[in-house]
Coordinates of C-alpha atoms in Angstrom, one line a residue:
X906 CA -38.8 7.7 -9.5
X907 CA -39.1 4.1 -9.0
X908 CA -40.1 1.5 -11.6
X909 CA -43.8 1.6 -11.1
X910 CA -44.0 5.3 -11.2
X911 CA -41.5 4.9 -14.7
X912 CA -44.3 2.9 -16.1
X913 CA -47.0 5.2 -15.0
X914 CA -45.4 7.9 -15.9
X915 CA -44.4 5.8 -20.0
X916 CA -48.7 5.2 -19.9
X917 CA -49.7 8.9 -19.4
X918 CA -47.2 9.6 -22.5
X919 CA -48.3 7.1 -24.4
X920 CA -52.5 8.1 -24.0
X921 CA -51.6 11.8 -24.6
X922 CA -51.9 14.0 -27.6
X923 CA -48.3 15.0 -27.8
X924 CA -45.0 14.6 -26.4
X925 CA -43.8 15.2 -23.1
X926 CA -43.0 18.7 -22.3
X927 CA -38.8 19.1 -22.5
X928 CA -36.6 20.4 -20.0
X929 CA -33.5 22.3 -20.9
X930 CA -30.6 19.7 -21.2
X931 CA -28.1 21.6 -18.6
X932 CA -28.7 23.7 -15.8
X933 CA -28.5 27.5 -15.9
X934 CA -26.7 29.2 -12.5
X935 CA -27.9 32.3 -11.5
X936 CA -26.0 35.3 -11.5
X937 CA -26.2 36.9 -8.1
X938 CA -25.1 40.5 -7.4
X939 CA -22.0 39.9 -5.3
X940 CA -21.1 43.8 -4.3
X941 CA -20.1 42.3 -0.7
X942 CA -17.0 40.6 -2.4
X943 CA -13.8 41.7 -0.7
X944 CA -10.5 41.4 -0.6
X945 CA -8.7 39.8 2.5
X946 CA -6.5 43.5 2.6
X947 CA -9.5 45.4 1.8
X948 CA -9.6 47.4 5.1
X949 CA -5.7 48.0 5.0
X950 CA -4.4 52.1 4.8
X951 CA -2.3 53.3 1.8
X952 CA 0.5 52.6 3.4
X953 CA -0.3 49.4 5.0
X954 CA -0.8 48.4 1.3
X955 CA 2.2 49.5 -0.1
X956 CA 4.2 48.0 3.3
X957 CA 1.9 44.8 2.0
X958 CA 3.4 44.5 -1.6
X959 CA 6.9 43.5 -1.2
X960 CA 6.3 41.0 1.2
X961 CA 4.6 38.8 -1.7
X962 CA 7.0 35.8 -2.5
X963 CA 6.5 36.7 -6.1
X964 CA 8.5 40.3 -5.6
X965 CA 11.2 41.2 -7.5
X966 CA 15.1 40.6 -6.4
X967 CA 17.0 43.8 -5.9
X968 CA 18.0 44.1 -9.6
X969 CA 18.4 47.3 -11.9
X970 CA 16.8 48.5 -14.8
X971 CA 16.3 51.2 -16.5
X972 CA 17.5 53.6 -14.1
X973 CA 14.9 52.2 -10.9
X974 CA 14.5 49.0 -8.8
X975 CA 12.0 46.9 -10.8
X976 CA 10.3 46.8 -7.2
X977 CA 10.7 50.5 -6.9
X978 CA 8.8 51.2 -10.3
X979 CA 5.8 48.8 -9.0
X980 CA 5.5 50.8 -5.9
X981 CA 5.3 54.0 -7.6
X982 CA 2.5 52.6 -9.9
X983 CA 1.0 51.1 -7.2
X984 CA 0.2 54.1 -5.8
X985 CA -0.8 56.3 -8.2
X986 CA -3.3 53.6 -8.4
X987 CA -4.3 53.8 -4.7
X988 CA -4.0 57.9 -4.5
X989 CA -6.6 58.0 -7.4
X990 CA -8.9 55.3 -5.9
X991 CA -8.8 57.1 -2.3
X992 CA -10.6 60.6 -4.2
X993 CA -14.0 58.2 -4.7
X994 CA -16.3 58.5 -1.3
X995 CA -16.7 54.9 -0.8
X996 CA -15.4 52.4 2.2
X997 CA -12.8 49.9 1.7
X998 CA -11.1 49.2 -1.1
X999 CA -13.4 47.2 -2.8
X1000 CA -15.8 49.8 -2.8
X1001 CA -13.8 52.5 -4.3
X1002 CA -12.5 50.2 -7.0
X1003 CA -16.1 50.1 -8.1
X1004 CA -16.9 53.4 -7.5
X1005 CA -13.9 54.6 -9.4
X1006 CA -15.7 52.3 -12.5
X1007 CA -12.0 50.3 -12.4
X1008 CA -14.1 47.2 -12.9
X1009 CA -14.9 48.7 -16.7
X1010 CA -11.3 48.1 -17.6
X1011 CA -7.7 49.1 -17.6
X1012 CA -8.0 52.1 -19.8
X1013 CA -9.1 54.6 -16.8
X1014 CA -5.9 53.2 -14.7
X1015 CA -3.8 53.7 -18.1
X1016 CA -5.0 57.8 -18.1
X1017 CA -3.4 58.2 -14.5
X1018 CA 0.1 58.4 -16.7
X1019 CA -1.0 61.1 -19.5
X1020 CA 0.5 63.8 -18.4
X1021 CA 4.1 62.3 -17.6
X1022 CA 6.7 63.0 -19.7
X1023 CA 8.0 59.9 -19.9
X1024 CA 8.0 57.6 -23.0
X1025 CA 4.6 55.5 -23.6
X1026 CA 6.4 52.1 -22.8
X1027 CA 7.6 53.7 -19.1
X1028 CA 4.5 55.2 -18.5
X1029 CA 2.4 52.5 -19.2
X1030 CA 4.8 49.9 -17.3
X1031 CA 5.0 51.5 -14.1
X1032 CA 1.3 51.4 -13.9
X1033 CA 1.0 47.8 -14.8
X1034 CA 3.1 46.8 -12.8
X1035 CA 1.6 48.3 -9.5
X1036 CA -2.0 47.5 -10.9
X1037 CA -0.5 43.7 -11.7
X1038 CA 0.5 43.9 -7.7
X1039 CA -2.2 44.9 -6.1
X1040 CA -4.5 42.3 -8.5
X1041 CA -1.8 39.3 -7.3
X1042 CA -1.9 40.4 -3.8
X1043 CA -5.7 40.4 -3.7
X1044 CA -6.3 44.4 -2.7
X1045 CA -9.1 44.7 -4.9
X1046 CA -10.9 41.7 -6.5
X1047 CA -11.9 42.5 -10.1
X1048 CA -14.7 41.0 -12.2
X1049 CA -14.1 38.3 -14.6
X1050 CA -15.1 41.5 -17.3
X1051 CA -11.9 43.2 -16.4
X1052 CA -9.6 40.2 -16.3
X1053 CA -10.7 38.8 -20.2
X1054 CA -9.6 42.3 -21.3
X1055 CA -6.9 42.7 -19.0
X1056 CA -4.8 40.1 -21.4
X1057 CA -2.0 39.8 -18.7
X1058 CA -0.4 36.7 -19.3
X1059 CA 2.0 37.5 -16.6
X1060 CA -0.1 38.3 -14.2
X1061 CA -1.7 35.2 -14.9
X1062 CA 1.4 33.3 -14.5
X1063 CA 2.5 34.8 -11.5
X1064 CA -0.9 33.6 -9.8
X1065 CA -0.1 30.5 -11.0
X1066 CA 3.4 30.4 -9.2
X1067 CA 1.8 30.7 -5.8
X1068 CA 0.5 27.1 -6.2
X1069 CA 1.2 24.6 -3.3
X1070 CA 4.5 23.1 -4.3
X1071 CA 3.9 20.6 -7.3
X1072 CA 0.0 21.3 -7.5
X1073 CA 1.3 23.1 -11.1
X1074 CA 2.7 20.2 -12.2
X1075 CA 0.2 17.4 -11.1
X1076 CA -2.7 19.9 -13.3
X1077 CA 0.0 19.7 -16.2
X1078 CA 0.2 15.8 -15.4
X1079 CA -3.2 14.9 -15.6
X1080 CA -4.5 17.8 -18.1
X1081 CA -1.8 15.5 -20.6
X1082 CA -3.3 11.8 -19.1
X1083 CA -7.0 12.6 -20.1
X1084 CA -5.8 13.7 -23.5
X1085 CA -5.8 17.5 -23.4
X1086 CA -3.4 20.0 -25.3
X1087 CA -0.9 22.1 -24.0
X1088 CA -3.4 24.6 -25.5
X1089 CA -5.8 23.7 -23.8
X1090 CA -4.1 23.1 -20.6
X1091 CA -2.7 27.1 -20.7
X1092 CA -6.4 27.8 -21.1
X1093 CA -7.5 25.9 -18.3
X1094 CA -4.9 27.7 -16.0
X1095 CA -5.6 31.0 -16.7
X1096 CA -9.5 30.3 -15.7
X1097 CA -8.5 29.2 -12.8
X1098 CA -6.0 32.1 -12.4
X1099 CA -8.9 34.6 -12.7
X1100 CA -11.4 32.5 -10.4
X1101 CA -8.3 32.9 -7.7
X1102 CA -8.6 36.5 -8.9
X1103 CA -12.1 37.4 -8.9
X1104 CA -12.8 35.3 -5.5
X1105 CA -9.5 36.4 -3.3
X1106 CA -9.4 32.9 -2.3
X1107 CA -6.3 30.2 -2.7
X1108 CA -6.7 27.2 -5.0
X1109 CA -7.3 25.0 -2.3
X1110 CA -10.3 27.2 -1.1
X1111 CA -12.1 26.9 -4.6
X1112 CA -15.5 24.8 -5.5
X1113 CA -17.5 23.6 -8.0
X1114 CA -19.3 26.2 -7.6
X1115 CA -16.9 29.3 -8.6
X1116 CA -17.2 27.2 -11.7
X1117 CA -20.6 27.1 -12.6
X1118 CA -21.0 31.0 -12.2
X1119 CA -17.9 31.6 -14.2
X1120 CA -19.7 29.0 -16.8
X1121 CA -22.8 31.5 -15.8
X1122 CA -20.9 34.5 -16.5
X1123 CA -20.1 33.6 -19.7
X1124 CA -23.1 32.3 -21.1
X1125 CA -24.2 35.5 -20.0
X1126 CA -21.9 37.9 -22.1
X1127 CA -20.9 35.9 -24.9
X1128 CA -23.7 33.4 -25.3
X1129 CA -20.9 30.4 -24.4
X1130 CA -18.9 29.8 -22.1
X1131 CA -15.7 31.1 -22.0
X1132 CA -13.2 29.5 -23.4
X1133 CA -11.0 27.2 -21.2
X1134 CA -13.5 26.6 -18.3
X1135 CA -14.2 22.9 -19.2
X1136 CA -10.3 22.9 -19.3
X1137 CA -10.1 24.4 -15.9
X1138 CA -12.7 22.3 -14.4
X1139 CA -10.7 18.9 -15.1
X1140 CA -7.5 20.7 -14.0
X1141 CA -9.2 21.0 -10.5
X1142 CA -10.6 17.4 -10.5
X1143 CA -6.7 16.2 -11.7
X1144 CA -5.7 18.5 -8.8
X1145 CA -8.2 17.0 -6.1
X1146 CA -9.4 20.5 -5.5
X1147 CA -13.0 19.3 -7.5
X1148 CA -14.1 16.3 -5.8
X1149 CA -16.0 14.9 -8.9
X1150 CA -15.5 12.2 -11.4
X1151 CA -17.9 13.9 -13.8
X1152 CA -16.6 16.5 -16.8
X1153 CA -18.3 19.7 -16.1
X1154 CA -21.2 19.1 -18.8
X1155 CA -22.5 15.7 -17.1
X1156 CA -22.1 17.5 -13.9
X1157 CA -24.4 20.2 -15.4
X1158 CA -27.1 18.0 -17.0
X1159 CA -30.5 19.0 -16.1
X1160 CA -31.6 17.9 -12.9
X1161 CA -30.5 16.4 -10.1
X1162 CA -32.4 13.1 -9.9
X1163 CA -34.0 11.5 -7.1
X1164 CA -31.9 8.9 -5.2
X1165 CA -34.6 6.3 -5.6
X1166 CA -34.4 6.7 -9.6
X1167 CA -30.5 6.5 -9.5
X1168 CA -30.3 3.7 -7.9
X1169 CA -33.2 1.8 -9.7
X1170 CA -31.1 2.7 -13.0
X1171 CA -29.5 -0.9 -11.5
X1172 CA -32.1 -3.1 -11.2
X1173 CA -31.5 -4.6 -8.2
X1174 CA -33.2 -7.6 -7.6
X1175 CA -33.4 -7.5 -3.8
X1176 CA -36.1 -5.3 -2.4
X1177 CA -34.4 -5.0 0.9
X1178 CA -31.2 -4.8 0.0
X1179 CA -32.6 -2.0 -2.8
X1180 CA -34.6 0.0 -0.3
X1181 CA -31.6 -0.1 2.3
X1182 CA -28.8 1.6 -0.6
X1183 CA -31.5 4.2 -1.1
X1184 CA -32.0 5.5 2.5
X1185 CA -27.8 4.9 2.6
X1186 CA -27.4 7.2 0.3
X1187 CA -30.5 9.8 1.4
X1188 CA -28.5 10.0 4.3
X1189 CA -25.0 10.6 2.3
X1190 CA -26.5 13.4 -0.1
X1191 CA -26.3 16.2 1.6
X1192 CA -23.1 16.1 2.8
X1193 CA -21.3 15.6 -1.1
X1194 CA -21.7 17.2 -4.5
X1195 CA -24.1 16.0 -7.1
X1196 CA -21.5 14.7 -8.9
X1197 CA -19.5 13.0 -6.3
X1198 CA -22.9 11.4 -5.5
X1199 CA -23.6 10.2 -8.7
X1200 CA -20.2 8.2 -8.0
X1201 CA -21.4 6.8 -5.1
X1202 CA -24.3 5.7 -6.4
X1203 CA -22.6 3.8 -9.0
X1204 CA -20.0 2.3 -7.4
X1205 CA -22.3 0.9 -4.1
X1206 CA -25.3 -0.1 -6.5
X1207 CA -23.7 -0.9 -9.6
X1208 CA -20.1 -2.1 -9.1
X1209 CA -20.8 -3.7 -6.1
X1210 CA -24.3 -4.8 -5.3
X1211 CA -25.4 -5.0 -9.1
X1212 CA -22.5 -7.4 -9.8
X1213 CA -22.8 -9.4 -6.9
X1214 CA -26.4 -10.3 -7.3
X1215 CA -25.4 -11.2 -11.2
X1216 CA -23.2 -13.8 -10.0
X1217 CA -25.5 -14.5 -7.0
X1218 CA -28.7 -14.6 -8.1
X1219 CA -31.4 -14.8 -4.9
X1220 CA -28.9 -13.3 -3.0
X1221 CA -30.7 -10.9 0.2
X1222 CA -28.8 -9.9 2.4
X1223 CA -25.6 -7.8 3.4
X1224 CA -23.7 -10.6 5.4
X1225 CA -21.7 -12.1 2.3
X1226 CA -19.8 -15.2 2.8
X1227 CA -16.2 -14.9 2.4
X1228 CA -16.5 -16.8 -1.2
X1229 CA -18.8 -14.1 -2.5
X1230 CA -16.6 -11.7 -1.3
X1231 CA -13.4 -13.0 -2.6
X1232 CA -15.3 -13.4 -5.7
X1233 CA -15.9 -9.6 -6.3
X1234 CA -12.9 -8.4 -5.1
X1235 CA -11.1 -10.8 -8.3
X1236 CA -14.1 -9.4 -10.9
X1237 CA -13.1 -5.9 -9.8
X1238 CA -9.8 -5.3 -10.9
X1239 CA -11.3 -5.4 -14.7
X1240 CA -13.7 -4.2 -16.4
X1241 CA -14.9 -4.2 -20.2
X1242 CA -15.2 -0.5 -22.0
X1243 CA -17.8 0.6 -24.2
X1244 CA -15.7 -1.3 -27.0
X1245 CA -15.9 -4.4 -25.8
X1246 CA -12.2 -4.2 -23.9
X1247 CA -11.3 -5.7 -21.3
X1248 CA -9.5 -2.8 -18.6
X1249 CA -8.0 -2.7 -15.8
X1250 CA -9.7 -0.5 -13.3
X1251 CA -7.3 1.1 -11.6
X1252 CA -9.7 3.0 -8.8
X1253 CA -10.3 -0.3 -7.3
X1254 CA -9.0 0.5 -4.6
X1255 CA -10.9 3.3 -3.8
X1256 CA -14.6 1.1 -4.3
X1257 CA -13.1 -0.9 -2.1
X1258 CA -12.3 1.6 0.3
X1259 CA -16.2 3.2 -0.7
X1260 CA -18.1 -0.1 0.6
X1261 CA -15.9 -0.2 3.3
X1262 CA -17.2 3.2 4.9
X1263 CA -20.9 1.9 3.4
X1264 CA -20.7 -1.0 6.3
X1265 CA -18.6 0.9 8.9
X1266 CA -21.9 3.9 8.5
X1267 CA -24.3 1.1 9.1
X1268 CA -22.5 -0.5 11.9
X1269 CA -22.0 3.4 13.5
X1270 CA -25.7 4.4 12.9
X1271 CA -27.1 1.2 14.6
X1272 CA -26.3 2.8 17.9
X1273 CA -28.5 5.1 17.5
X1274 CA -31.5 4.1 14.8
X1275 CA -32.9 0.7 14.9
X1276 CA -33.1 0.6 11.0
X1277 CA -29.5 -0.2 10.2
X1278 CA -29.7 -3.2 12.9
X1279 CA -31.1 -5.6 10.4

């Protein structure tokens, strides 16, 4: 909206009988049915499964216990777990996961084991154990349902051991810069653990996205998110799988706003100059998330332009002398807080590197639109 249309827009308010209708403060996802989920193994045999399982790095060394192979004991559960799957008429196996009603929860897999003889700690094991393999190894993909009452910290844990070396760490790392708990940090990484589970995809493969419908998901079921997705979110933006500077709530705030009224939140002075940002960045959108755009937005109009035409007042053009230049580049390695302190802002590089690309576009896309030759 630009700033005639804000006024407009203030006058209609102001001559009406009541306030402005309200929009719910953050978006709601919706939840779509997603029964063509599958597994990357999900058209593998039994036995191509079971061939499957020890191959995973996270397999057990050759060491006894208890009378069996720890490796041993997870094959054997393993599959019981298949065997019983394979007596449901369905295709893949996906599809006989959820026809076999696995996706309620681990009790039915639990039953497989009643009639064994066996104590209740052995019986129970061997089954978690396969079921913990097959879940790690991504033969079935189970619903975010199943995995909050799964409660299997290890399984968890292992998932979290097939991280690119030192991605763990760097999570850790920034989770303790931005001021979260170890708490909350554990929290975080067992959200994430269960999006890797529920999607079948590797942590570098995840998006904003798997996010907001695990944010959905919750809402949905408990009324709330569950608990250690805003955790998990920053642990993915610390980890540069999220490419967003926003937490998860601003990146959920109602609305994605025009470009024009983002921009004009600014004030630049300079029509041209304003009108040129805005068809930059219409151009920019689509390409980014909303978040990441939001970024843009206020490093290219605020950082930069904003603060040069504060300090150059008049100024109308793009071709800045080198003085101006030099100028900003100084102002830009501080900036004052909401207290009043003066920081120092240690992404300066990367604004730099930001208007950098924003003349280098301009320069490419005069070739081919007469626009960006001015």
């Amino acid at each position: 909206m630009t700033r005639q249309g804000s006024r407009r827009a203030n006058s209609v308010r102001r001559a009406g009988t009541g306030p402005a209708p309200t929009k719910p403060l953050f978006i709601e996802h919706d939840l779509k049915a997603d029964k063509e989920r599958v597994g990357p193994h999900d058209h593998l045999t039994r036995d191509e499964v079971l061939a499957l399982l020890p191959t995973s790095p996270l397999w057990p060394q050759r060491t006894y216990s208890r009378g069996m192979w720890p490796g041993t004991i997870r094959l054997a559960g393993a599959a019981k777990i298949l065997d019983w799957l394979l007596t449901f008429p369905e295709d893949g196996w996906q599809g006989l996961w959820l026809a076999a009603g696995a996706d309620q929860g681990k009790e039915l897999i639990l039953a497989l084991n009643e009639d064994d003889p066996r104590c209740e700690e052995s019986r129970r094991n061997e089954l978690m154990m396969g079921l913990n393999s097959l879940l790690v190894s991504r033969v079935v993909l189970p619903r975010y349902v199943f995995l909050r009452g799964y409660k299997a910290m290890r399984l968890f844990k292992d998932v979290q051991q097939m991280f690119p070396a030192g991605q763990l760490d760097r999570m850790r790392d920034f989770g303790a810069e931005i001021g979260m708990t170890p708490r909350h940090i554990d929290e975080g990484l067992r959200v994430i653990s269960s999006i890797i589970l529920h999607t079948g995809r590797d942590l570098a493969q995840l998006t904003a996205e798997d996010v907001f419908y695990l944010r959905a998901v919750g809402r949905r079921e408990t009324g709330e998110a569950y608990v250690g997705t805003h955790s998990a979110w920053d642990l993915l933006r610390g980890a540069g799988v999220i490419d967003s500077k926003d937490t998860l709530k601003d990146a959920l705030r109602h609305g994605q706003r025009p470009t024009a009224e983002l921009v004009d939140a600014y004030n630049i002075q300079s029509t041209q100059v304003r009108n040129l940002l805005v068809r930059y960045l219409e151009e920019r959108r689509p390409g980014i998330d909303y978040g990441t755009f939001r970024g843009l937005v206020r490093e290219l109009a605020g950082v930069f332009w904003a603060d040069i035409e504060a300090h150059h007042p008049g100024i109308d053009t793009l071709r800045l002398p080198d003085d101006v230049v030099d100028g900003w580049k100084q102002r830009l390695v501080t900036y004052v807080n909401k207290s009043g302190e003066v920081k120092e802002r240690r992404s300066r590089i990367d604004v730099m590197m930001r208007v950098r690309g924003f003349y280098l576009d301009i320069q490419e896309w005069a070739h081919e639109d007469p626009f960006w030759v001015q």
